[in-house]
Short mmCIF file of C-alpha atoms in Angstrom, two decimals:
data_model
loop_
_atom_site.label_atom_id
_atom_site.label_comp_id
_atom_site.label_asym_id
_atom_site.label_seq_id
_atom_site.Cartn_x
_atom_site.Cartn_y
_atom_site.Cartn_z
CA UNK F 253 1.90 -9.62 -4.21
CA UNK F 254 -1.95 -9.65 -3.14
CA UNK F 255 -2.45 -7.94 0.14
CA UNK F 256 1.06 -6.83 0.49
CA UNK F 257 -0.62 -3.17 0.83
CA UNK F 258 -3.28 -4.50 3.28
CA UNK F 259 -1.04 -5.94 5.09
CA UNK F 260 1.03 -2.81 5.34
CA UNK F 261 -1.98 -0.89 6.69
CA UNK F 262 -3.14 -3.42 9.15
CA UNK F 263 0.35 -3.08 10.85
CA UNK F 264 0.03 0.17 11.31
CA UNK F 265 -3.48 -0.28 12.75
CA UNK F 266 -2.19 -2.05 15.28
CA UNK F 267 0.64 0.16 16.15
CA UNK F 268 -1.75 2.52 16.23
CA UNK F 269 -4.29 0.14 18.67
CA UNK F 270 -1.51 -0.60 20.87
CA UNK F 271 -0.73 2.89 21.80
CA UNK F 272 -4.60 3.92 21.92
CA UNK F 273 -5.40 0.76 23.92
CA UNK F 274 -8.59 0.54 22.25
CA UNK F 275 -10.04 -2.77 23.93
CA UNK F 276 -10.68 -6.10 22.44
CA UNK F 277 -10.43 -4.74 18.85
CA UNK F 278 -7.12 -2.94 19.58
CA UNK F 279 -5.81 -6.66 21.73
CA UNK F 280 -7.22 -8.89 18.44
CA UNK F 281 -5.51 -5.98 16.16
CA UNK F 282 -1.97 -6.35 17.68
CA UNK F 283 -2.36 -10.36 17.42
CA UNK F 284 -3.52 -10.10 13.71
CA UNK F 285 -0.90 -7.78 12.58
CA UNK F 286 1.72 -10.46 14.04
CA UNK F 287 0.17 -13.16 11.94
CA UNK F 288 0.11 -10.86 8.93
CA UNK F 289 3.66 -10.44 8.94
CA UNK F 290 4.11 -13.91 8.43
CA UNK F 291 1.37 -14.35 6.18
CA UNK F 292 3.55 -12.09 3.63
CA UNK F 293 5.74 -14.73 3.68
CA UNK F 294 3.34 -17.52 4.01
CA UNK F 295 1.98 -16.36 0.33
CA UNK F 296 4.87 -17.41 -1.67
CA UNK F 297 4.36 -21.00 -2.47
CA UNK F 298 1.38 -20.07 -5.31
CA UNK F 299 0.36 -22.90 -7.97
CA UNK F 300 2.76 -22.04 -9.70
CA UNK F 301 3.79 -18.42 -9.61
CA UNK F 302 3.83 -14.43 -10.30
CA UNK F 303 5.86 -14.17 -13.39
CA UNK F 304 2.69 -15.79 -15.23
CA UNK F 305 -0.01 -12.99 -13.77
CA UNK F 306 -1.52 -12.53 -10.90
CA UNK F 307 -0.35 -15.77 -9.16
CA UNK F 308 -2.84 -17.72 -11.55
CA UNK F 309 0.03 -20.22 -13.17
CA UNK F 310 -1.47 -23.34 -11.81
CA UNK F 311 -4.37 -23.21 -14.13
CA UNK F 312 -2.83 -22.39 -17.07
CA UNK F 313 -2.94 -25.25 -19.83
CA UNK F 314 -0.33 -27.79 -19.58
CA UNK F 315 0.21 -28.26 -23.33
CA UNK F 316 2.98 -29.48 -25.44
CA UNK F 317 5.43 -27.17 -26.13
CA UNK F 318 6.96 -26.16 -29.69
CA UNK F 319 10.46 -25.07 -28.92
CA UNK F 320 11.00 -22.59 -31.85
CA UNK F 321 14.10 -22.31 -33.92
CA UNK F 322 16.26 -21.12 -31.01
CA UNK F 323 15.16 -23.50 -29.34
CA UNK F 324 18.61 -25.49 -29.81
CA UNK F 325 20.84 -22.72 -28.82
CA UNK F 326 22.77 -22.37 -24.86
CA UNK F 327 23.16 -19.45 -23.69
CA UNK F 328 27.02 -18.90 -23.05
CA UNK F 329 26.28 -18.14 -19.49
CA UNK F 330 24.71 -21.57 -18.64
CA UNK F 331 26.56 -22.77 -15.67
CA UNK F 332 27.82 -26.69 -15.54
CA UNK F 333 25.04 -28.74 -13.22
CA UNK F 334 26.32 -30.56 -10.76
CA UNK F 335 25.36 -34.42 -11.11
CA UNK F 336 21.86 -35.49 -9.95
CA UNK F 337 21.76 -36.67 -6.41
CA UNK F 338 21.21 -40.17 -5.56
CA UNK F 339 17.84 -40.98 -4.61
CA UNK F 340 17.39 -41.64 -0.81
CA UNK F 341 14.23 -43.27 0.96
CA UNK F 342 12.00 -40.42 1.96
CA UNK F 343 9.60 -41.35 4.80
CA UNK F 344 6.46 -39.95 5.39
CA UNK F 345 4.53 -38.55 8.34
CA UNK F 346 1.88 -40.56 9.82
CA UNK F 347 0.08 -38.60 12.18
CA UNK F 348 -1.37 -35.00 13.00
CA UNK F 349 1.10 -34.60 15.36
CA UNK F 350 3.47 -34.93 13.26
CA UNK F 351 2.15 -32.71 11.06
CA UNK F 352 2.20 -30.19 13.60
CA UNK F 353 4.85 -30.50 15.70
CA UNK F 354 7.22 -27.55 14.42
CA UNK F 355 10.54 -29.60 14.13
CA UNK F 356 10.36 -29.76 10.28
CA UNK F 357 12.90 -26.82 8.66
CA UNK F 358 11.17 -23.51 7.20
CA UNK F 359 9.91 -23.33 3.50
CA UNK F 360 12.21 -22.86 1.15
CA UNK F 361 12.39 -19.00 -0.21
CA UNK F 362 10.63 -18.84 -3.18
CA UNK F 363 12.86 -17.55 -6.06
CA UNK F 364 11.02 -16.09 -9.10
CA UNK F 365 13.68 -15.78 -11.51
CA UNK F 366 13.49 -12.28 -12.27
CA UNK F 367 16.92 -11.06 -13.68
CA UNK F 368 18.30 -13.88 -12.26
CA UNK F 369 21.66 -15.61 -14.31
CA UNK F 370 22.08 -18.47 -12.32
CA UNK F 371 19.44 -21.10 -13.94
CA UNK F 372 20.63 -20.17 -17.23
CA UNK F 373 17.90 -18.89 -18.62
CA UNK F 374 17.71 -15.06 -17.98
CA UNK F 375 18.51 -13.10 -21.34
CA UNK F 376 22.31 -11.85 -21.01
CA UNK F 377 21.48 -8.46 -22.57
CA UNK F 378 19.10 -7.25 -19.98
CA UNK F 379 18.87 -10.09 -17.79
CA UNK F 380 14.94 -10.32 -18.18
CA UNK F 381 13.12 -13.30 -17.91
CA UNK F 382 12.10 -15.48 -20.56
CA UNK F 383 10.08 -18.53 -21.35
CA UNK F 384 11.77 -19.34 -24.38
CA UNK F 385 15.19 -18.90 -23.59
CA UNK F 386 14.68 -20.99 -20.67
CA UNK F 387 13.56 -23.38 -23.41
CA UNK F 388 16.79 -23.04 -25.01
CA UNK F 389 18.44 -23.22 -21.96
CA UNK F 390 17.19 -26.26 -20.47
CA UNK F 391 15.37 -28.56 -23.18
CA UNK F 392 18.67 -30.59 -24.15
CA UNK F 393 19.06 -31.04 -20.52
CA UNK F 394 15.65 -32.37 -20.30
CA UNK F 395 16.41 -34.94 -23.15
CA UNK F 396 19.56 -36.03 -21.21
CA UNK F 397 18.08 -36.37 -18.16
CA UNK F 398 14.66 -38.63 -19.42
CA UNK F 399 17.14 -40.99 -21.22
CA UNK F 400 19.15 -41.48 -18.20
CA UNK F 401 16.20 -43.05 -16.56
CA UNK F 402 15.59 -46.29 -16.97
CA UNK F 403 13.49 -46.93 -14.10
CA UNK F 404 9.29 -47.76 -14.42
CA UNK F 405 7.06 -46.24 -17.07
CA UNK F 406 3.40 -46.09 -16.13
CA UNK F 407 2.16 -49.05 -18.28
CA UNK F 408 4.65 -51.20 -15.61
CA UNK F 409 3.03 -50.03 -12.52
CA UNK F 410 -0.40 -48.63 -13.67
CA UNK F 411 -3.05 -49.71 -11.14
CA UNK F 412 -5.73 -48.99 -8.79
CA UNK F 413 -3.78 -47.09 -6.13
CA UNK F 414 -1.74 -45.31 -9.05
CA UNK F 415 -5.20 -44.23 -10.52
CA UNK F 416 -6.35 -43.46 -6.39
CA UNK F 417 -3.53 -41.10 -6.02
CA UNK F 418 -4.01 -39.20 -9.25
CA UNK F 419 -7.42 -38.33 -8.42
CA UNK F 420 -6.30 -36.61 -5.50
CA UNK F 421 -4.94 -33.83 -7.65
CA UNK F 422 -7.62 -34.66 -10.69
CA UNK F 423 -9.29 -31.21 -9.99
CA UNK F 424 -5.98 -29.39 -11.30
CA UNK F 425 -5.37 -31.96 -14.03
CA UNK F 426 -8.99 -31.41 -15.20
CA UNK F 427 -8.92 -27.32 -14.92
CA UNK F 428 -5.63 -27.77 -17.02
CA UNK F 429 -7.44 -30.15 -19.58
CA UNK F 430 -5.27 -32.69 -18.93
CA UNK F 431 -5.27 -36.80 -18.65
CA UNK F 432 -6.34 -37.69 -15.42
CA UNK F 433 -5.42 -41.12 -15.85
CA UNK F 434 -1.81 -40.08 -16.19
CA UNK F 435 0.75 -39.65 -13.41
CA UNK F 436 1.43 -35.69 -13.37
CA UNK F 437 -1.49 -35.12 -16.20
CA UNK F 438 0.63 -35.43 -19.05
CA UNK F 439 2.66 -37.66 -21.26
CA UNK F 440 6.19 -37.63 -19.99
CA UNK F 441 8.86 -36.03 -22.70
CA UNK F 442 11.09 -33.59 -23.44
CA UNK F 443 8.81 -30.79 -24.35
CA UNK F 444 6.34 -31.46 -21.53
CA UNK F 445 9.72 -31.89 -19.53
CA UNK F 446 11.06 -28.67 -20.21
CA UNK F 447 7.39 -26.76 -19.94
CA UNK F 448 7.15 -28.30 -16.04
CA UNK F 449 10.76 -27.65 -15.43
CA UNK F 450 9.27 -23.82 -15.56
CA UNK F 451 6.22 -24.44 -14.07
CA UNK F 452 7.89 -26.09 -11.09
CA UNK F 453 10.51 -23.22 -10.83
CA UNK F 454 8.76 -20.27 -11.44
CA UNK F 455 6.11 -20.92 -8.93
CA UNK F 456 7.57 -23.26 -6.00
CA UNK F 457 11.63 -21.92 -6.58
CA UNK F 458 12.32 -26.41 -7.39
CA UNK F 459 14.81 -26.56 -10.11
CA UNK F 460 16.79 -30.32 -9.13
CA UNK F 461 15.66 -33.50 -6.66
CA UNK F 462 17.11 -31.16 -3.69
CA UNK F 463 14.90 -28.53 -4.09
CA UNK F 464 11.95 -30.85 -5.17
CA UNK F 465 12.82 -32.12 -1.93
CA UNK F 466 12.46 -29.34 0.39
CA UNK F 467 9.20 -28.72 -1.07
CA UNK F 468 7.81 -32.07 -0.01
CA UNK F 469 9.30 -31.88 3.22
CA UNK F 470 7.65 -28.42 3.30
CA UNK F 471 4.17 -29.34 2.22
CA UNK F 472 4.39 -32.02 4.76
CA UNK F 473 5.36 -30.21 7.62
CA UNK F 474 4.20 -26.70 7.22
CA UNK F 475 2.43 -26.03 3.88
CA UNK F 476 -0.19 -23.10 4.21
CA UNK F 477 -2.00 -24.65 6.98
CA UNK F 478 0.92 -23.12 9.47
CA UNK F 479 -0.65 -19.35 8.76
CA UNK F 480 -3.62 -20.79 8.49
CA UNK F 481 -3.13 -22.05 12.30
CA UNK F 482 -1.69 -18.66 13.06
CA UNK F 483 -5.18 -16.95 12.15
CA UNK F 484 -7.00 -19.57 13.97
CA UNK F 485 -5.16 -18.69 16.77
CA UNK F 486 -5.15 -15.08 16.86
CA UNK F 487 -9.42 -15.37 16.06
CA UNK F 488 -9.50 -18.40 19.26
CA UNK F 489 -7.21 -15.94 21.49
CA UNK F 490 -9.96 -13.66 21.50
CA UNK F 491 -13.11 -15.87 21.59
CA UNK F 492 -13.95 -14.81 18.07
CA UNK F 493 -15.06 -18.63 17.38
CA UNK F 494 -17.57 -17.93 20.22
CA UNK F 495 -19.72 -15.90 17.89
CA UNK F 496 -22.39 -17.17 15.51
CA UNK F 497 -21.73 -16.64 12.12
CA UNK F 498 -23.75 -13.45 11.54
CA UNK F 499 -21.91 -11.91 14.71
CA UNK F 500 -18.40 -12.93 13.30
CA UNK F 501 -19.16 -11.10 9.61
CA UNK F 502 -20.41 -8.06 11.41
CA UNK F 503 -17.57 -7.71 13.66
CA UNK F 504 -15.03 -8.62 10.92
CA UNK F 505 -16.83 -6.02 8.18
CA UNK F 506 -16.77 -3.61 11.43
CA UNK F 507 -13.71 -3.52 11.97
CA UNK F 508 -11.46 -4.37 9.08
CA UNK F 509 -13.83 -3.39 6.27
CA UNK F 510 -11.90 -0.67 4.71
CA UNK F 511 -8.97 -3.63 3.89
CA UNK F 512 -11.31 -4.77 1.23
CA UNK F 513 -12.86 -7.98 0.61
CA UNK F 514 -9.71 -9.83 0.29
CA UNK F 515 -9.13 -9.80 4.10
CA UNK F 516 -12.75 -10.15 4.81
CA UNK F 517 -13.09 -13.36 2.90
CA UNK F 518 -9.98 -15.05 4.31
CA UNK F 519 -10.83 -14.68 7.73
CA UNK F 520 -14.67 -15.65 6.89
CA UNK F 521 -12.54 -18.99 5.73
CA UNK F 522 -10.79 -19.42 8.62
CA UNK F 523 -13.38 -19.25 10.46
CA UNK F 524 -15.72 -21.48 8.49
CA UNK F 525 -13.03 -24.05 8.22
CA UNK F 526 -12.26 -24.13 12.18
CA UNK F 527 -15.67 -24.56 12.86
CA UNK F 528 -15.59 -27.54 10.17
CA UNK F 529 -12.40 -29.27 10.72
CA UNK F 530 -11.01 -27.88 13.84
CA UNK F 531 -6.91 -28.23 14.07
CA UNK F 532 -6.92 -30.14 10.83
CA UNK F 533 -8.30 -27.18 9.07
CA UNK F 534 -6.48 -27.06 5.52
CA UNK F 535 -4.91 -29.71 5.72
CA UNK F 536 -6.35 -31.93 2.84
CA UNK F 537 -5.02 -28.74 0.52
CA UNK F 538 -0.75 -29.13 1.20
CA UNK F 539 -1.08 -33.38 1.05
CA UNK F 540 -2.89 -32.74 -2.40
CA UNK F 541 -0.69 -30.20 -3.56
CA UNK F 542 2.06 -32.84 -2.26
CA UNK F 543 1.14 -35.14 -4.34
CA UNK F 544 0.44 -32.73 -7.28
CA UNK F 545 3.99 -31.36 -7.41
CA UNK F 546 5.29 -35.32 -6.72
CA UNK F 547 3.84 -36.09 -10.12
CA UNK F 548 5.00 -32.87 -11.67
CA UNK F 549 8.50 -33.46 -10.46
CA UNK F 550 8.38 -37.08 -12.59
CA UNK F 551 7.04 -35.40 -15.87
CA UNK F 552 10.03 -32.81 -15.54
CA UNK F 553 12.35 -35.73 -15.03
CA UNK F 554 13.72 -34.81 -10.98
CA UNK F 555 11.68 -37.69 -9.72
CA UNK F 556 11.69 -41.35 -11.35
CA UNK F 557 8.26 -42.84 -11.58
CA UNK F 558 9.10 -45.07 -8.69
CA UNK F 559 9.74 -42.37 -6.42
CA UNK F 560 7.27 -39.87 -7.22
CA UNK F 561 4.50 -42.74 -6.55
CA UNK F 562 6.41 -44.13 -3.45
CA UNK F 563 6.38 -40.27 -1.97
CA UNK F 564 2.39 -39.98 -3.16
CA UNK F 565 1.92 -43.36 -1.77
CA UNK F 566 2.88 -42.32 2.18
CA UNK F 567 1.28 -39.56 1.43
CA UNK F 568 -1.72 -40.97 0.53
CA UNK F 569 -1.82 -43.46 3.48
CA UNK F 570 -2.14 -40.22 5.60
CA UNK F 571 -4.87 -38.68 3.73
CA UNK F 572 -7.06 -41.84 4.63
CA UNK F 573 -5.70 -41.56 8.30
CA UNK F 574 -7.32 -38.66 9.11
CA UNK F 575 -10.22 -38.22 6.11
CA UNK F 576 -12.89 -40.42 5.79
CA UNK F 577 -14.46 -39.80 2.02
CA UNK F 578 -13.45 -38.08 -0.60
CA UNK F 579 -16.21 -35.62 -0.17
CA UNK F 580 -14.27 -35.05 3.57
CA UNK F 581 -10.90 -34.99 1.48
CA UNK F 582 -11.80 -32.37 -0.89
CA UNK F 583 -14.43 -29.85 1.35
CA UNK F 584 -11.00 -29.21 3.16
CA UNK F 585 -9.11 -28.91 0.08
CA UNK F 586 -11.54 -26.51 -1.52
CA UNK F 587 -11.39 -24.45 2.07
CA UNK F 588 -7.65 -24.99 1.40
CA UNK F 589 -8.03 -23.19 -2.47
CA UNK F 590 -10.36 -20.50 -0.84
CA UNK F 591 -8.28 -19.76 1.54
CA UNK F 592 -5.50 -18.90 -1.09
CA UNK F 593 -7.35 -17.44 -3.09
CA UNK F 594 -8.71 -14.81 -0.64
CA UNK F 595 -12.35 -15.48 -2.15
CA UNK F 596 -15.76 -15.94 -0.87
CA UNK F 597 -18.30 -18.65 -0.50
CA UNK F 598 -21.33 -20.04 -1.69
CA UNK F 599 -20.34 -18.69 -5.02
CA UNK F 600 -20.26 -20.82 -8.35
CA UNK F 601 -18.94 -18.03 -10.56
CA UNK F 602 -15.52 -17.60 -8.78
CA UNK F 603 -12.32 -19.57 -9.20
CA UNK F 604 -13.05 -21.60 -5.75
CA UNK F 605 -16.92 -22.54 -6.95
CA UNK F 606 -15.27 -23.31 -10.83
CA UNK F 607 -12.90 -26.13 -8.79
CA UNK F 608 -16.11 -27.46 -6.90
CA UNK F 609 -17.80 -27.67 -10.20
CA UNK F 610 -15.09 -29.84 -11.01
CA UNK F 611 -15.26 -32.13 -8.53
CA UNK F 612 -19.22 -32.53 -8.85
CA UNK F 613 -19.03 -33.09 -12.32
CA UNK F 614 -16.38 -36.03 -12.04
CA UNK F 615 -17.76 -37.70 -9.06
CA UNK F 616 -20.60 -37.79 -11.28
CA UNK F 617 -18.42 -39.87 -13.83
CA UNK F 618 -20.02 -43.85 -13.49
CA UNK F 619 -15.65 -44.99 -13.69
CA UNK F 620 -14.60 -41.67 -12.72
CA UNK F 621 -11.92 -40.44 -10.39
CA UNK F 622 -13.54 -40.72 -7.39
CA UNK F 623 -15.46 -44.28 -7.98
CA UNK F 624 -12.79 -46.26 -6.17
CA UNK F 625 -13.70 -46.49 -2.32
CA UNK F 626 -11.57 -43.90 -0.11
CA UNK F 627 -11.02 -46.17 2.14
CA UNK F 628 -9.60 -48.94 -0.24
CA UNK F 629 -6.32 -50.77 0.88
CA UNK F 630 -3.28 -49.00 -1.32
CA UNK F 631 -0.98 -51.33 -2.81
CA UNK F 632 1.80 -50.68 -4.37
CA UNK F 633 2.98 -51.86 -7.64
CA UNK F 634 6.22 -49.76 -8.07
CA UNK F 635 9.52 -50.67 -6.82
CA UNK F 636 10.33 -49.08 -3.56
CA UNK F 637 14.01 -48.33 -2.62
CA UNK F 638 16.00 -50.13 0.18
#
């Protein structure tokens, strides 16, 4: 995975600082090297995941699939799924400190599918991966499971706040050319079922409600702001915020240079966000994502309609606790993206200034996504569980 080999080296480094006692540099080196061991784990949870190159899955085009011939055919080592659990009442955080207290249960490993048997989609020959026989695996589950629910469809519930919290994840619904105006992007059937059913495993490891679960409990506990708050503390330890920007890059190009510009442009972010948002840093990044992979979760048929919007609803109330526009909203969201990404600033030709582009051209939009007022009171129009 990206930086695996950086990291590697920087460990080393400050092994090798430790024992040389080399000063500030060789103090800030040990701390670093502690908060890139975690950060190898920390890089798992990727929109939506390594088997479709490079960790670049979340933009790639949410389209209808065609199933093929085979598409009918189980594989005779698909095991029996237990029955879907019952929905429970999930409750959302409401404050930062809540956000950050640490009592919330680790991320969930990320599993990438890779030879594995279990899913029932992993060719029994070799035991390679495969899109389409995880079409053939799973789509007549997919059909089973959407005709079991008989709960909301959008035209029921479609309003205001249903339209407020699908622009909070428009940017990725737009770089996927899909319909904003739809919960998850996308018309809600079997094929679209069975494509998001990979999408969601391949990338965040969900493959039922339980798992779908954990990642929302993740995202709103933890998320990638934890190693975020790991390099702002490692960078705060040692006064590094205390420099002005040009003193920062120098130091930072000084002395971890050689790693490349992956390294240099992540702790550039950090350090650009900190000054920016202080302890709230990323944040706006995990509660969109959250509501992202809500709406994802309803189009593959783990969430009803009601729940997905009643999960993006608290979540949502949140966002307008401690943002106050949507241009506040999405500057720490695009941090959030940089961050991830590993890429620079002030630059409209990479993948970060391609998602800004995205949001200036639909704020643009006279009835676009981002129209409605921030601050406006969210109602819901769903049922909501006792």
């Amino acid at each position: 995975m990206r930086g695996k080999k950086f990291v590697t080296a920087v460990i080393l480094c400050s092994v090798l600082f430790s024992m040389t006692g080399c000063g500030m540099t060789g103090r800030f080196m040990r701390a670093f090297g502690k908060v890139l061991e975690r950060r190898m784990d920390d890089d798992r949870m990727e929109d939506p995941g390594d088997e479709l190159g490079k960790g670049e899955a979340e933009d790639r085009i949410p389209v209808q699939v065609s199933p093929g011939k085979d598409a009918e055919a189980t594989p005779e080592n698909k095991p029996e799924k237990s029955p879907r659990p019952q929905s429970q009442p999930r409750e959302g955080v409401t404050s930062l400190d809540d956000i950050f207290s640490g009592e919330n249960p680790s991320s969930p490993k990320e599993e990438t599918g890779q030879g594995n048997q279990g899913y029932g989609y992993a060719d029994p020959e070799d035991g390679t991966f495969s899109y389409d026989g995880f079409v053939a695996a799973n789509l007549e589950k997919c059909k089973e499971d959407l005709a079991a629910d008989q709960g909301s469809v959008q035209s029921d519930v479609d309003s205001d706040t249903v339209q407020w919290m699908n622009a909070t994840y428009a940017l990725i619904t737009e770089s996927n050319q899909g319909d904003r105006t739809l919960v998850g992007g996308m018309e809600r059937n079997a094929s679209n079922a069975v494509f998001m059913r990979y999408q969601l495993y391949t990338g965040w490891g969900i493959e039922d409600q339980e798992s779908a679960d954990e990642i929302m409990e993740w995202l709103r506990s933890q998320g990638h702001r934890q190693g975020y708050m790991e390099y702002v503390d490692a960078l705060e330890e040692k006064g590094f915020f205390s420099l002005e920007k040009e003193e920062f890059d120098a130091v930072v190009k000084e002395n971890f240079g050689e790693f490349g510009s992956y390294t240099i442009n992540v702790l550039g972010t950090v350090y650009e966000c900190h000054k920016t948002y202080g302890d709230k840093g990323i944040l706006a990044w995990d509660l969109c994502r959250l509501n992202q992979v809500a709406s994802w979760c309803y189009v593959a048929g783990y969430y009803t309609l009601d729940e997905a919007l009643e999960i993006q609803y608290q979540n949502s109330l949140l966002m307008q606790e401690n943002f106050s526009s949507w241009d506040d909203l999405m500057e720490s969201y695009l941090y959030g993206f940089r961050y991830w990404k590993g890429e620079s600033g002030g630059s409209s030709a990479n993948d970060t200034g391609k998602r800004r582009n995205i949001y200036e051209s639909l704020k643009a939009i006279p009835q676009g996504p981002y129209s409605n007022d921030f601050k406006e009171e969210l109602q819901r129009s769903w049922a909501v569980a006792e």
